[in-house]
Short mmCIF file of N, CA, C and O and ligand atoms in Angstrom, two decimals:
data_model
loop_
_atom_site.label_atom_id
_atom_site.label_comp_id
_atom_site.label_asym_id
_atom_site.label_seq_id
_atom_site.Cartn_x
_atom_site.Cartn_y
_atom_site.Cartn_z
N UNK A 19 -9.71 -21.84 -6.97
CA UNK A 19 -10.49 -22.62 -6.02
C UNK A 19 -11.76 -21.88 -5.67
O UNK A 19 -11.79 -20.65 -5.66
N UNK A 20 -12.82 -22.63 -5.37
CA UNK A 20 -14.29 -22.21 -4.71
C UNK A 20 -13.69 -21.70 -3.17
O UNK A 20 -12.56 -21.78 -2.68
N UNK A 21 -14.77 -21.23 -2.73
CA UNK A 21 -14.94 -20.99 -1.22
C UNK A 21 -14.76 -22.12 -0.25
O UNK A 21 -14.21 -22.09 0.85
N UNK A 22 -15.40 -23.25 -0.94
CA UNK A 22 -15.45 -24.53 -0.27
C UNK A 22 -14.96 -25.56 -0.52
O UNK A 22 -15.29 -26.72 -0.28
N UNK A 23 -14.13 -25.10 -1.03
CA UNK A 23 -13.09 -26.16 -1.60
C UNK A 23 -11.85 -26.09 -0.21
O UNK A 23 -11.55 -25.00 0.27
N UNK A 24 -11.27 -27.34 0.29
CA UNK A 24 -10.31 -27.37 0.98
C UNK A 24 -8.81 -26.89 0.77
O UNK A 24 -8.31 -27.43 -0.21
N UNK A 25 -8.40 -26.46 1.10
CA UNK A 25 -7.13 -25.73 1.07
C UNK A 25 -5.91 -26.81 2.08
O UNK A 25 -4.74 -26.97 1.72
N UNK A 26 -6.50 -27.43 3.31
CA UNK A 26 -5.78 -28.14 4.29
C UNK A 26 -6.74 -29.31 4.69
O UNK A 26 -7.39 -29.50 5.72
N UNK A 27 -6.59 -30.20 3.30
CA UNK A 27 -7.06 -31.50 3.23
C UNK A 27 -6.79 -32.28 4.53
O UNK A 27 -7.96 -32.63 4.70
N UNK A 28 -6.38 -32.62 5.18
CA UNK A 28 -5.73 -33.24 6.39
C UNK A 28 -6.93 -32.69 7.30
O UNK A 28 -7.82 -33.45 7.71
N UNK A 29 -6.90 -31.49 7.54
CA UNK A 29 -8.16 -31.11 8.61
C UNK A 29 -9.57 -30.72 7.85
O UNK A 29 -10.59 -30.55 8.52
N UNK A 30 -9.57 -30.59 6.46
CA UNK A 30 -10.98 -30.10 6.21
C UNK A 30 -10.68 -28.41 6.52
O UNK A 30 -11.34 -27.76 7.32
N UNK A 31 -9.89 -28.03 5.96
CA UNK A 31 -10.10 -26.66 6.25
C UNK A 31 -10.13 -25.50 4.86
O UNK A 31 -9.24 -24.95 4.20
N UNK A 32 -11.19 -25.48 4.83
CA UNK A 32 -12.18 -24.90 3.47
C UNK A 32 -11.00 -23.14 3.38
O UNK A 32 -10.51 -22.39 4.22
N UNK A 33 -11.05 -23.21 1.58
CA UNK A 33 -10.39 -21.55 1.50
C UNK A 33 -11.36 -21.00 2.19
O UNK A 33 -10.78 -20.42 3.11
N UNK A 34 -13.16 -20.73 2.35
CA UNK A 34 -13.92 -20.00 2.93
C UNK A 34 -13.14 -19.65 4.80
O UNK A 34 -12.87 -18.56 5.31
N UNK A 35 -13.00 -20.83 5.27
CA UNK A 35 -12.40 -20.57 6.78
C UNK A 35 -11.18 -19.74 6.88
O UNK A 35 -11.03 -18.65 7.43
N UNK A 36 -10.14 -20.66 6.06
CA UNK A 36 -9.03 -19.24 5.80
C UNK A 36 -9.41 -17.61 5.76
O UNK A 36 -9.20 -16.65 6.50
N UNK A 37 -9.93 -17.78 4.79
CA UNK A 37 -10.22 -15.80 4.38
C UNK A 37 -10.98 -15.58 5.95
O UNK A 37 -10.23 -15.02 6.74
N UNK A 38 -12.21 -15.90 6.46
CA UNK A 38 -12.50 -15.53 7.59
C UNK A 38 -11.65 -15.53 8.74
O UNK A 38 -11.90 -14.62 9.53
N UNK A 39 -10.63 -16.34 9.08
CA UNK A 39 -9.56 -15.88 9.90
C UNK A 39 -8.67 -15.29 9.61
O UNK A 39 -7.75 -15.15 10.41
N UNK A 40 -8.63 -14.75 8.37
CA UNK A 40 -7.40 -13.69 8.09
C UNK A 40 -8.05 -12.46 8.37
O UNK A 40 -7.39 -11.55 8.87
N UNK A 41 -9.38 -12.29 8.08
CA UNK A 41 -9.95 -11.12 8.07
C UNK A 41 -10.41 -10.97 9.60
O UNK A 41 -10.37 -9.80 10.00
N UNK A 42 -10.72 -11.67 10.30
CA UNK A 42 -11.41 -11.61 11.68
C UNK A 42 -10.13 -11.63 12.52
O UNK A 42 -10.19 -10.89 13.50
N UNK A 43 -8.78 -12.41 12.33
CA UNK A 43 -7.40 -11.91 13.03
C UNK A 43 -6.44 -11.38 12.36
O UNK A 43 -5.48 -11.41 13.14
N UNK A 44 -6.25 -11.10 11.79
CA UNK A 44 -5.24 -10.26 10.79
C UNK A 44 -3.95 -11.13 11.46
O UNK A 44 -3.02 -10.45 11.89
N UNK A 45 -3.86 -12.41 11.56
CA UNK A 45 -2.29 -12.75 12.25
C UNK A 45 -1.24 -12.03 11.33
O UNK A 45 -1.24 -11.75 10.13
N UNK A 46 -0.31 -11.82 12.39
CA UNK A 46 0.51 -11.08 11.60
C UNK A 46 1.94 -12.15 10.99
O UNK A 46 2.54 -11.83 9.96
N UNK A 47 2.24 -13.10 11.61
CA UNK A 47 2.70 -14.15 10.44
C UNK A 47 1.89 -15.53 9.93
O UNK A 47 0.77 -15.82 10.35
N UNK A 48 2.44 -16.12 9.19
CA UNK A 48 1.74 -17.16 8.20
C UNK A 48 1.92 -18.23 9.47
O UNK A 48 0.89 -18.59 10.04
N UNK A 49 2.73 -18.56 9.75
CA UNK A 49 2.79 -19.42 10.53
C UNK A 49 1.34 -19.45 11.98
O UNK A 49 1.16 -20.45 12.68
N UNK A 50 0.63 -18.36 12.10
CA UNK A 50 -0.33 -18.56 12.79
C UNK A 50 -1.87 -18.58 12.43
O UNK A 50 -2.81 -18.35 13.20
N UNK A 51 -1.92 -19.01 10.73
CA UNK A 51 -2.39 -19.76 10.27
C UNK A 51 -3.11 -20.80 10.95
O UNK A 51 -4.30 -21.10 11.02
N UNK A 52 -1.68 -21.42 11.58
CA UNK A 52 -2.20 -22.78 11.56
C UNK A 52 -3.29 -23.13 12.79
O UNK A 52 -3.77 -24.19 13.21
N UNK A 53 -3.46 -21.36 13.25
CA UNK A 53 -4.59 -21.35 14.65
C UNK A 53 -6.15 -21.44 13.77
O UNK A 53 -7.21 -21.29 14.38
N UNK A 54 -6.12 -21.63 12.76
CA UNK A 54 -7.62 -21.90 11.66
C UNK A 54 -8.03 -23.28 11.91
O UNK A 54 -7.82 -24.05 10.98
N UNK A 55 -8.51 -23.71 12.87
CA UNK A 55 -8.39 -25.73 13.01
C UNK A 55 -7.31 -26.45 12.69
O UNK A 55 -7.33 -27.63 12.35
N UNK A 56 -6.29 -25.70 12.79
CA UNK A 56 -5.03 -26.65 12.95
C UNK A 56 -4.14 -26.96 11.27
O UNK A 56 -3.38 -27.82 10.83
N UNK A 57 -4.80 -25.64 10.74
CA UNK A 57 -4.46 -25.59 9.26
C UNK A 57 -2.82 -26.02 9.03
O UNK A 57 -2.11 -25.71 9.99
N UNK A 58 -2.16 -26.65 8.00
CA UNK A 58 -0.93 -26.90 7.84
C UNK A 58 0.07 -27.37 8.81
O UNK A 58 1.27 -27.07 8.84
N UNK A 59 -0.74 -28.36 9.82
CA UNK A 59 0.32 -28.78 10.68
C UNK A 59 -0.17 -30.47 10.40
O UNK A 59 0.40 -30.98 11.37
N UNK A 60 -0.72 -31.39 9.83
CA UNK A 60 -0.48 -32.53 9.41
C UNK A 60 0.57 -32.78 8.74
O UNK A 60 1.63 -32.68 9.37
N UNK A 61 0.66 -33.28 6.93
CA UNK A 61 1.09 -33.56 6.26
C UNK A 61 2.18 -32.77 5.81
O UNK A 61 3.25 -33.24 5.45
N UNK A 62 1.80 -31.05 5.83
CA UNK A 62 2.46 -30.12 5.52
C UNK A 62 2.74 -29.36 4.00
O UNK A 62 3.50 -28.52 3.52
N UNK A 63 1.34 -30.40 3.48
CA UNK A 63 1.55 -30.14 1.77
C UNK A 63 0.96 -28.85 1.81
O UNK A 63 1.53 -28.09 1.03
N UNK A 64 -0.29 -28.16 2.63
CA UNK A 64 -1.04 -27.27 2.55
C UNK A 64 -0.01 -25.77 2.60
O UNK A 64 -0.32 -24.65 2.19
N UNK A 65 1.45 -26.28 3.34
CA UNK A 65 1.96 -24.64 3.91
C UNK A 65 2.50 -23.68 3.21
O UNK A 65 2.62 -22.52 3.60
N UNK A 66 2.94 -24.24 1.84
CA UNK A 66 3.10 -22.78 1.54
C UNK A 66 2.12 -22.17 0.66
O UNK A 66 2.26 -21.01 0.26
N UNK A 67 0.84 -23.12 0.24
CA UNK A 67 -0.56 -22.63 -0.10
C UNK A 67 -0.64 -21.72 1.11
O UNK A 67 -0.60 -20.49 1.12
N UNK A 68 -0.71 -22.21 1.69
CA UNK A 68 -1.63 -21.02 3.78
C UNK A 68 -0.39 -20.05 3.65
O UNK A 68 -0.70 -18.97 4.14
N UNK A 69 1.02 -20.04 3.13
CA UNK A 69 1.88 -18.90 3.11
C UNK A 69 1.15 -17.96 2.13
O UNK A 69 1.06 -16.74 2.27
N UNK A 70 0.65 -18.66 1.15
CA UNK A 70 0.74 -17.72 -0.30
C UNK A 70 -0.73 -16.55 -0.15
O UNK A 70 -0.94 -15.46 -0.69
N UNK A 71 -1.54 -17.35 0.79
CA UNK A 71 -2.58 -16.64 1.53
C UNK A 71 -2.33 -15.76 2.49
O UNK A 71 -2.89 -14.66 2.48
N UNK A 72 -1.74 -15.99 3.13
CA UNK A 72 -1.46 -14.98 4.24
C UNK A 72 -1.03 -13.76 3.40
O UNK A 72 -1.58 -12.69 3.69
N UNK A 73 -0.15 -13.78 2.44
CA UNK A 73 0.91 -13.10 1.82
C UNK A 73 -0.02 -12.21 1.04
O UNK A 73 0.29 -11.04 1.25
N UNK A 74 -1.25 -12.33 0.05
CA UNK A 74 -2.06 -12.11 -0.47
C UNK A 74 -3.36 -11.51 0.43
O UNK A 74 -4.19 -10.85 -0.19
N UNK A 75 -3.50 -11.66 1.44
CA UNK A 75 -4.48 -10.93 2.50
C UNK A 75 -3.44 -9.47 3.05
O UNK A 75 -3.85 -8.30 3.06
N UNK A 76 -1.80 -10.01 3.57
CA UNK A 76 -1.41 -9.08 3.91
C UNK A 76 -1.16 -7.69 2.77
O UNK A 76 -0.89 -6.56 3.17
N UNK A 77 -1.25 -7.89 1.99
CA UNK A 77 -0.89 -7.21 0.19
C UNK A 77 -1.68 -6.58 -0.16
O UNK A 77 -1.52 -5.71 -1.00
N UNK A 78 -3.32 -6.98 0.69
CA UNK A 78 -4.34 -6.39 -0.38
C UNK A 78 -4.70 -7.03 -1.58
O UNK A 78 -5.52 -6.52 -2.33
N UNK A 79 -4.01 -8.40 -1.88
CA UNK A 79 -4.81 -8.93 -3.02
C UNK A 79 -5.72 -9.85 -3.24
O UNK A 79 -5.32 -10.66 -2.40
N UNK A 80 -6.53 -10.29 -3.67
CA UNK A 80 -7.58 -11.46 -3.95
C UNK A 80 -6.98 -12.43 -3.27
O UNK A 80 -5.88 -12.88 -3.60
N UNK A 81 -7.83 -12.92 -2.02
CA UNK A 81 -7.45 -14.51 -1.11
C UNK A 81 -7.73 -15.52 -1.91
O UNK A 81 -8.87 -15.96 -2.03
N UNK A 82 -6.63 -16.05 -2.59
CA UNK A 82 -7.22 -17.08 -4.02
C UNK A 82 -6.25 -17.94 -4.33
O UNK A 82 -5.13 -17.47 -4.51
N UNK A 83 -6.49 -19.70 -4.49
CA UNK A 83 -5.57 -20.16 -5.13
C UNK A 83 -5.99 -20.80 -6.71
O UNK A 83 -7.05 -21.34 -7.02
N UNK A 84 -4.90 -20.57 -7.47
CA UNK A 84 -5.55 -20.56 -9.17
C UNK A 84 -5.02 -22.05 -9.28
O UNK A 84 -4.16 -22.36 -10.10
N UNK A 85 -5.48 -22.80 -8.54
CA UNK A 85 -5.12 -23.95 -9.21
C UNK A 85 -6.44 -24.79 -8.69
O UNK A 85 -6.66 -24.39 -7.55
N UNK A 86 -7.48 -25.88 -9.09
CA UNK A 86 -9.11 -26.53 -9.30
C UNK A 86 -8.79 -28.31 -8.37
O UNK A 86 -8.43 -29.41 -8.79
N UNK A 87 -9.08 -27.87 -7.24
CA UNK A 87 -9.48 -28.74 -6.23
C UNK A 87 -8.95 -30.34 -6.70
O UNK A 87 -8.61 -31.23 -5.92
N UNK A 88 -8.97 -30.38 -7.89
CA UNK A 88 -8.85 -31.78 -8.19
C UNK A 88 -7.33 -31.64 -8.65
O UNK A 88 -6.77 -32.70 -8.37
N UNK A 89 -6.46 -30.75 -9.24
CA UNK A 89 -5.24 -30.50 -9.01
C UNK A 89 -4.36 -30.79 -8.44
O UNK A 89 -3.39 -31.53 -8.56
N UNK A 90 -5.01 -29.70 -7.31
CA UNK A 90 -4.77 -29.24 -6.20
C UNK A 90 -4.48 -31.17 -5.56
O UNK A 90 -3.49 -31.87 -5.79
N UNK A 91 -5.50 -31.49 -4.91
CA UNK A 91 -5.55 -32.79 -4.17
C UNK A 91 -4.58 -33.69 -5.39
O UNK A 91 -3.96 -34.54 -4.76
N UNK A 92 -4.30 -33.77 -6.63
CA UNK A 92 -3.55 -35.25 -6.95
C UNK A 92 -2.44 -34.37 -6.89
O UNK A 92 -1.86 -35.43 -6.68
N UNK A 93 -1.45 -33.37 -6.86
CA UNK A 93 -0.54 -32.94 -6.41
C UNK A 93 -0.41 -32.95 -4.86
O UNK A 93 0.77 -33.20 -4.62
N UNK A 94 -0.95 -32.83 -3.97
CA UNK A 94 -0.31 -33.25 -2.53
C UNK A 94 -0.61 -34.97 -2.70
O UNK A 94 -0.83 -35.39 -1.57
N UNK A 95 -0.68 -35.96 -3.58
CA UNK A 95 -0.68 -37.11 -3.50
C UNK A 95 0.71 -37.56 -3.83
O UNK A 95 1.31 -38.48 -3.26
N UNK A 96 1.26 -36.70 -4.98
CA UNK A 96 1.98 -37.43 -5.61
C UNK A 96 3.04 -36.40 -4.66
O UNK A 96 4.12 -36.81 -5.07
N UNK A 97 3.26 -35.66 -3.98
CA UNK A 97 3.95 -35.16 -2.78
C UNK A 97 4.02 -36.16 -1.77
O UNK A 97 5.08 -36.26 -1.16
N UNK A 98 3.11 -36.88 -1.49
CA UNK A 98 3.35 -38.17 -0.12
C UNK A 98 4.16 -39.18 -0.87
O UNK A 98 5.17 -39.76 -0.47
N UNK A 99 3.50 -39.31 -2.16
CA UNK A 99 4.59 -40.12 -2.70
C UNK A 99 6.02 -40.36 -2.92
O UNK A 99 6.81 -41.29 -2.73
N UNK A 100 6.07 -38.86 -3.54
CA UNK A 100 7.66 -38.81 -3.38
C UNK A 100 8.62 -37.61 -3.08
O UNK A 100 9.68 -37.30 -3.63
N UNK A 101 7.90 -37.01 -2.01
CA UNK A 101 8.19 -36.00 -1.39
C UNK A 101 8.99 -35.04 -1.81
O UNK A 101 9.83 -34.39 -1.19
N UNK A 102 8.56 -35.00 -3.27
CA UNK A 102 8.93 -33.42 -3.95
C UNK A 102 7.16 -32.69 -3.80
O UNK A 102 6.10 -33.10 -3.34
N UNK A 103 7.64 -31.37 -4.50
CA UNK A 103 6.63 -30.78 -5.08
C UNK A 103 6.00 -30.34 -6.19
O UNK A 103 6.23 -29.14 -6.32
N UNK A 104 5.23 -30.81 -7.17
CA UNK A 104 5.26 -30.42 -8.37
C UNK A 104 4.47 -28.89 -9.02
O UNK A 104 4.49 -28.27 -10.09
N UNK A 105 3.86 -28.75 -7.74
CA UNK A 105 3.23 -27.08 -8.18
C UNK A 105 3.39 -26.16 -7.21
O UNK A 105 3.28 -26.87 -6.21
N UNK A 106 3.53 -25.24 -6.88
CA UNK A 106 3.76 -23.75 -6.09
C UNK A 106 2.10 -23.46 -6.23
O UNK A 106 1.20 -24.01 -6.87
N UNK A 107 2.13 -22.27 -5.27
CA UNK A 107 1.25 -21.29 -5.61
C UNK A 107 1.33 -20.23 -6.24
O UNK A 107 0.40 -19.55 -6.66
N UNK A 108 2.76 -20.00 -6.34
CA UNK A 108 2.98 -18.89 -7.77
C UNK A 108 2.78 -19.44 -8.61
O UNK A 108 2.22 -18.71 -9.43
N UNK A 109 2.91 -20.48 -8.99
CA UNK A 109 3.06 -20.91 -10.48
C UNK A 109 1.80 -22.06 -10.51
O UNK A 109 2.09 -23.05 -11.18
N UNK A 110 0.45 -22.08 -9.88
CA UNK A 110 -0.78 -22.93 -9.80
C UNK A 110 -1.03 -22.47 -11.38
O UNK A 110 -1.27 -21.28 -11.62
N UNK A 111 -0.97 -23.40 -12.37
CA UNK A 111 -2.38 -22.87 -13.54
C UNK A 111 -3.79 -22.50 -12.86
O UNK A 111 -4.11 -22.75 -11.70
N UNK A 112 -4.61 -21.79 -13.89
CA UNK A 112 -5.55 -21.18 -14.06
C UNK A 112 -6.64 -22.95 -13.47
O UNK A 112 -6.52 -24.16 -13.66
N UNK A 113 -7.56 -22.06 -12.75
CA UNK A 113 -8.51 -23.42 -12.73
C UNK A 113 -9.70 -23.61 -13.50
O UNK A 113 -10.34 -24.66 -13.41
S1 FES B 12 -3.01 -30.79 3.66
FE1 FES B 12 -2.70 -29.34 5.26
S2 FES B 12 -1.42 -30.38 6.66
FE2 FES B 12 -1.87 -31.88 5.15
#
């Protein structure tokens, strides 16, 4: 994903905003995340993307999800649809 690409479609909440509140609060669980404009408390497709971030800021590794905005969005579609999940953030292909 870009910087400006949304991460928590529901609120508009860009990977760029994430990384700046991980880095400007270091929350110390994922779950307070969702103090970023209300990141992962709509729909809930965004949370364990905002886990896999937190997890990756707390680690020291690249704040990044490898899977290309347009993916990304028809997988939390076909999640409202039928409320499985078809991609992780461990396992996002390359974007
Ligand atoms: S996409 Fe983040 S709560 Fe719906």
């Amino acid at each position: 994903m870009n910087p400006d690409d949304e991460v928590c479609l529901c609120f508009h909440v860009t990977l760029r905003k994430i990384r700046t509140f991980l880095d400007r609060e270091e929350p110390p669980v994922a779950s307070l995340v969702s103090e970023c404009l209300g990141a992962g408390t709509g729909c809930q497709w965004c949370v364990p993307f905002l886990k896999h971030l937190h997890r990756c800021h707390a680690e020291g590794k690249p704040v990044d999800l490898k899977i290309s905005p347009e993916a990304y969005a028809k997988s939390r579609k076909s999640f409202h649809t039928t409320g499985e999940r078809d991609v992780e953030p461990e396992d996002s292909p390359e974007s």
